[in-house]
mmCIF file of C-alpha atoms in Angstrom:
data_model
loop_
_atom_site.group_PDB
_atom_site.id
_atom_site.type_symbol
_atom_site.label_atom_id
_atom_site.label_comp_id
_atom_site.label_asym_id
_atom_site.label_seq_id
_atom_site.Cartn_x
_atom_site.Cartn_y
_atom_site.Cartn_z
ATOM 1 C CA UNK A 6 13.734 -18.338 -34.591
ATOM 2 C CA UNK A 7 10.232 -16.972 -34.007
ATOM 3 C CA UNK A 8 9.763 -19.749 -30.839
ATOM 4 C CA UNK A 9 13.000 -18.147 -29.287
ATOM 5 C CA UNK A 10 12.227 -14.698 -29.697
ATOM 6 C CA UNK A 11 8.713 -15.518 -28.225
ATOM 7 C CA UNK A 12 10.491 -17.456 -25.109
ATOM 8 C CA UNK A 13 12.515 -14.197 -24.685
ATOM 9 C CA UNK A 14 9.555 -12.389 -24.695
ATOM 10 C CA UNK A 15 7.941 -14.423 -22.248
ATOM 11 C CA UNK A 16 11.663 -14.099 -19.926
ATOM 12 C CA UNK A 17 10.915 -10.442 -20.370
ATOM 13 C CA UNK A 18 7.793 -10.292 -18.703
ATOM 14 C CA UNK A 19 8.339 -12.425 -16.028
ATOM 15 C CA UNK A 20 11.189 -10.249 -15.194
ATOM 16 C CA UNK A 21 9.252 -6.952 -15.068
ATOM 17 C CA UNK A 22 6.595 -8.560 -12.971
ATOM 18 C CA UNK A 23 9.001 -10.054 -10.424
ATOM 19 C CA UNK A 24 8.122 -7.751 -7.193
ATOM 20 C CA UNK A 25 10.013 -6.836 -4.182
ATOM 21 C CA UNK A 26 9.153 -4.873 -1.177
ATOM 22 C CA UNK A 27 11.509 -3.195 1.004
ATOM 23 C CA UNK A 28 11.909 0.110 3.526
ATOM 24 C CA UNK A 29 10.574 3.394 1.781
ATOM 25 C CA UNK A 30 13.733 6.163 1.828
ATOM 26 C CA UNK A 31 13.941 9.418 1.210
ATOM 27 C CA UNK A 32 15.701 8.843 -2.401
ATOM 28 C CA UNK A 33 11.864 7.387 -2.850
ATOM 29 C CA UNK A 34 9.770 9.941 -2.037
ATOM 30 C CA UNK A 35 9.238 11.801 -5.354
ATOM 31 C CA UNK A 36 7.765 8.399 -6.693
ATOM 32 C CA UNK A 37 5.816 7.804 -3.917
ATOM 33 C CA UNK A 38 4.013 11.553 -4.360
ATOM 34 C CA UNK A 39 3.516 10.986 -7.722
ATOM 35 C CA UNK A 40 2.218 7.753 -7.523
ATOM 36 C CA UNK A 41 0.049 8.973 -5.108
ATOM 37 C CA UNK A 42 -1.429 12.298 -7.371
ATOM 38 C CA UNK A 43 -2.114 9.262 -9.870
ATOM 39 C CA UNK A 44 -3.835 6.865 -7.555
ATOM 40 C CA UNK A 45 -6.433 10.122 -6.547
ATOM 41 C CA UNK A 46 -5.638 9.268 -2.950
ATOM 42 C CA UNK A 47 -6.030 12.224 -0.504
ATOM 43 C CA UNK A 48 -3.024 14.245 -0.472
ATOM 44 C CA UNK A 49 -0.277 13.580 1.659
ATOM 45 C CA UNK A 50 2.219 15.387 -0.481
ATOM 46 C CA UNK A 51 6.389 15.120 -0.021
ATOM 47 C CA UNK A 52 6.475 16.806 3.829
ATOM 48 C CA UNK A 53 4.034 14.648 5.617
ATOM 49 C CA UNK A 54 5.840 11.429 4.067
ATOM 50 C CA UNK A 55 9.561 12.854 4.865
ATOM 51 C CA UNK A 56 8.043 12.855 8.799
ATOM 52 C CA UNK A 57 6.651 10.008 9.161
ATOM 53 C CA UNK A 58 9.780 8.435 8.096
ATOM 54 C CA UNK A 59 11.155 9.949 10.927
ATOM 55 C CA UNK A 60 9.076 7.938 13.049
ATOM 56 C CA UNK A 61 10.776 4.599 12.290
ATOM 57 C CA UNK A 62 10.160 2.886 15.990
ATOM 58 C CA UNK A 63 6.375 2.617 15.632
ATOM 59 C CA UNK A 64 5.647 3.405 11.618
ATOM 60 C CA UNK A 65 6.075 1.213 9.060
ATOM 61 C CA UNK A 66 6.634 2.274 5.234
ATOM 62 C CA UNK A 67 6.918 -0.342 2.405
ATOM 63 C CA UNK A 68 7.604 0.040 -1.813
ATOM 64 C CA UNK A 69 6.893 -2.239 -3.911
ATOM 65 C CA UNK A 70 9.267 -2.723 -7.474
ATOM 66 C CA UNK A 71 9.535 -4.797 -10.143
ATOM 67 C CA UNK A 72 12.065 -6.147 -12.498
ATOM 68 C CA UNK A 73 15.332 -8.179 -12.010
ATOM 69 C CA UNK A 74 18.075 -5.327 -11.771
ATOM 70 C CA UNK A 75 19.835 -5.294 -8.568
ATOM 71 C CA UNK A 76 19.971 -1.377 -8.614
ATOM 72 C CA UNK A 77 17.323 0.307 -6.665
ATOM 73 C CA UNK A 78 17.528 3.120 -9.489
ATOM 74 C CA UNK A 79 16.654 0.920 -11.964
ATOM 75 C CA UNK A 80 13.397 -0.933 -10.845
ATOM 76 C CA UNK A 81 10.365 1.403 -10.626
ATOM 77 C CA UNK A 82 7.997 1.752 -7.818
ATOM 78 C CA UNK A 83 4.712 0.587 -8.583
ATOM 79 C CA UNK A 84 2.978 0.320 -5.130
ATOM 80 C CA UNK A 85 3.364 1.481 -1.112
ATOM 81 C CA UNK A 86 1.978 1.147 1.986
ATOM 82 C CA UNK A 87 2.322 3.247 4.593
ATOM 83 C CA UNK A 88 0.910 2.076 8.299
ATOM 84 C CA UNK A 89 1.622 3.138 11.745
ATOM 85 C CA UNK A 90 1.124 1.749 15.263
ATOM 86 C CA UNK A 91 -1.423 3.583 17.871
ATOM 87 C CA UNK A 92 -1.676 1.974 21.093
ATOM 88 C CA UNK A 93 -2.911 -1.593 20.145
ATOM 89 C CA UNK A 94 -4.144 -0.583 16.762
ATOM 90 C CA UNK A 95 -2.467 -0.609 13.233
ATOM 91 C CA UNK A 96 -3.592 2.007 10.855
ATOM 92 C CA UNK A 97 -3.464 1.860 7.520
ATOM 93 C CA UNK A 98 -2.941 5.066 6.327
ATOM 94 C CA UNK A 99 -2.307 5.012 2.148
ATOM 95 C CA UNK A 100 -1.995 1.859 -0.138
ATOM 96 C CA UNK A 101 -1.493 2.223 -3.701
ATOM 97 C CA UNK A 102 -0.814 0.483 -6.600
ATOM 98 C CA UNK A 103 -0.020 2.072 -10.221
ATOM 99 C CA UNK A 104 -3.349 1.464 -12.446
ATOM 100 C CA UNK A 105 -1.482 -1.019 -14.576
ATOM 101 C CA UNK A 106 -0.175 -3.466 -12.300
ATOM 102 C CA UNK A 107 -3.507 -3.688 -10.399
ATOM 103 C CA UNK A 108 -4.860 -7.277 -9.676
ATOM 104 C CA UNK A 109 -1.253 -8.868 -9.734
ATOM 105 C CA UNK A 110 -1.111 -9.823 -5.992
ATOM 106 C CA UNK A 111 0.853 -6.075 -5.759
ATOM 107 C CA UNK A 112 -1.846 -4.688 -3.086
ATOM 108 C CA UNK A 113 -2.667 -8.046 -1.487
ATOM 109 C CA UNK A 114 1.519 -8.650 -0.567
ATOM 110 C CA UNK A 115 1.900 -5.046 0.900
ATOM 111 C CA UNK A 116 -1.734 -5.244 2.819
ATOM 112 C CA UNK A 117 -0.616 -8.876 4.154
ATOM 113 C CA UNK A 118 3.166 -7.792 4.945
ATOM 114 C CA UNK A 119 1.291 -4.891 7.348
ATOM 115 C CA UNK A 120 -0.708 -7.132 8.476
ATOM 116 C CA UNK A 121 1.917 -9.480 9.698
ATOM 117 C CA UNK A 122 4.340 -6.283 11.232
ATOM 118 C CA UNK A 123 1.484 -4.987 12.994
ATOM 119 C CA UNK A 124 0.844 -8.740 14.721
ATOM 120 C CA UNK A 125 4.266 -9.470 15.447
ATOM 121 C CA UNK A 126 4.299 -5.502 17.162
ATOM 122 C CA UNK A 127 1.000 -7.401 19.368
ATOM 123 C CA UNK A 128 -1.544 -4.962 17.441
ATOM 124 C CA UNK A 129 -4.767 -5.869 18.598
ATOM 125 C CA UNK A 130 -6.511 -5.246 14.850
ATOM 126 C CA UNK A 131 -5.901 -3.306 11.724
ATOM 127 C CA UNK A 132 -8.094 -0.358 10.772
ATOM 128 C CA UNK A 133 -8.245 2.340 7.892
ATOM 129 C CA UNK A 134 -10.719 4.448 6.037
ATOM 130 C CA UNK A 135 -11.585 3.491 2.155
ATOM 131 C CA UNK A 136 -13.266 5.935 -0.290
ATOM 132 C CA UNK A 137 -17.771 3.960 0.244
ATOM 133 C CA UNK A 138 -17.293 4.185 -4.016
ATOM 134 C CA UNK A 139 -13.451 2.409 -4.026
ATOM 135 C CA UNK A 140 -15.227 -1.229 -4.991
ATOM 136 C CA UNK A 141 -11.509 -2.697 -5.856
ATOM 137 C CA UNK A 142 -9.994 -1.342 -2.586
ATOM 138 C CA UNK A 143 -12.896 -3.235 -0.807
ATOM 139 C CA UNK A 144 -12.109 -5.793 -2.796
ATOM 140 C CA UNK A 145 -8.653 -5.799 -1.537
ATOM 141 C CA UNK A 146 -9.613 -5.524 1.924
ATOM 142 C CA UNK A 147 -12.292 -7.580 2.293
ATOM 143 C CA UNK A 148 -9.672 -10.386 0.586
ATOM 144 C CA UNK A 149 -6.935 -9.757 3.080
ATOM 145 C CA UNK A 150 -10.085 -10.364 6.377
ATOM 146 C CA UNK A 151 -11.397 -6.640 7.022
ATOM 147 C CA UNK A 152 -14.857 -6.039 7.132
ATOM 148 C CA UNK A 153 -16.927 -2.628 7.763
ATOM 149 C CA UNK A 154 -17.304 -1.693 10.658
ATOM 150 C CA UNK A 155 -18.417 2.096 10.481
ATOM 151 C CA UNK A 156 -19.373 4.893 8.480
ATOM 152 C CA UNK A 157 -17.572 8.376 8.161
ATOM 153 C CA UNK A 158 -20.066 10.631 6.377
ATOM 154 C CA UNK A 159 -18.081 13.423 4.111
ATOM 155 C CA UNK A 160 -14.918 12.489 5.332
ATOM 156 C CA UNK A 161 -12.886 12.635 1.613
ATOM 157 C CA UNK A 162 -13.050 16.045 0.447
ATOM 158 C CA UNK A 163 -12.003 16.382 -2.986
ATOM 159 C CA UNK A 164 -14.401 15.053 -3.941
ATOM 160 C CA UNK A 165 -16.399 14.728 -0.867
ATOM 161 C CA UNK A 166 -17.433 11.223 -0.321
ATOM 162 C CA UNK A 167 -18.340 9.010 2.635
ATOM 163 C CA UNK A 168 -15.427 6.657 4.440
ATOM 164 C CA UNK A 169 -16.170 3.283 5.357
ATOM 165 C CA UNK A 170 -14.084 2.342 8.641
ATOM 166 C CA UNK A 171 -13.124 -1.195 8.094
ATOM 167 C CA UNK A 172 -11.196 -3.637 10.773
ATOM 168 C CA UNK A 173 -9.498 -7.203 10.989
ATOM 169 C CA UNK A 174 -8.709 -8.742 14.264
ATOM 170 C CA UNK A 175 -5.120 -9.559 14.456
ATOM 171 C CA UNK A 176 -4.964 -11.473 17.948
ATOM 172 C CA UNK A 177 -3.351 -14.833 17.567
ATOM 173 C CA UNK A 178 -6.248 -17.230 18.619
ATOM 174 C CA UNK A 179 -5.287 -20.708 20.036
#
């Protein structure tokens, strides 16, 4: 009895870490803010993600859930990535992941699922701005290719920090 309740256990988890990503929607959006507020990223708030869904030709806008339910509804958000395409650049605008499902692979599958959209869109690199103090987000980057490249001084505000402008080359080489 005890080795089949710990077996179930075991099913249980599994199924709460299983993770899929698909299109953000508006029915998402009050998850995505608040997962935002609790990541500490600067503030894009409910408006500025409602219009840059509107922009669904050259943006791209990814959640991440877990758990085995085939109802939306019922599987939680735990990460997003929002990215958009400028000229032959990707930017990677906001990544999160909720605090406890950090170093799963969570981060690492949106970053590399951007990555990929921006090279099949013929992006000529990836760039975006991390917090100089974010060590894990570095982490994360600097696992997925980018590397610094710059240095914005005081460019977070609250509080104010310095950005580090970091890159990866997404040209297909032969």
């Amino acid at each position: 009895m005890l080795e089949t309740a710990r077996t179930s256990k075991e099913t249980e988890v599994a199924k709460e870490t299983e993770v899929a990503l698909g299109r953000m929607t508006e029915h998402d959006l009050l998850e995505v803010v608040a997962l935002e507020e609790m990541c500490n990223l600067s503030p894009w708030g409910w408006d500025a993600y409602h219009t840059e869904l509107q922009s669904v030709t050259n943006s791209l806008m990814l959640v991440a859930r877990v758990g085995s339910s085939t109802s939306e509804a019922e599987r939680p958000i735990v990460g997003f990535i929002v990215a958009r395409e400028l000229a032959d650049e990707l930017h990677i605008n906001n990544v999160a992941v909720k605090p406890e499902f950090r170093g799963r692979g969570i981060g690492r599958m949106l970053m590399k699922t951007a990555l990929a959209w921006g090279g099949q869109r013929h992006c000529r690199q990836a760039v975006l701005e991390v917090r100089a103090g974010n060590d894990r987000a570095h982490q994360l980057y600097r696992g997925c290719g980018f590397e610094v490249i710059g240095r914005r001084r005081h460019y977070y505000k609250t509080p104010v920090e310095d950005a580090l402008l970091m890159a990866v080359s997404l040209e297909q080489t032969p």
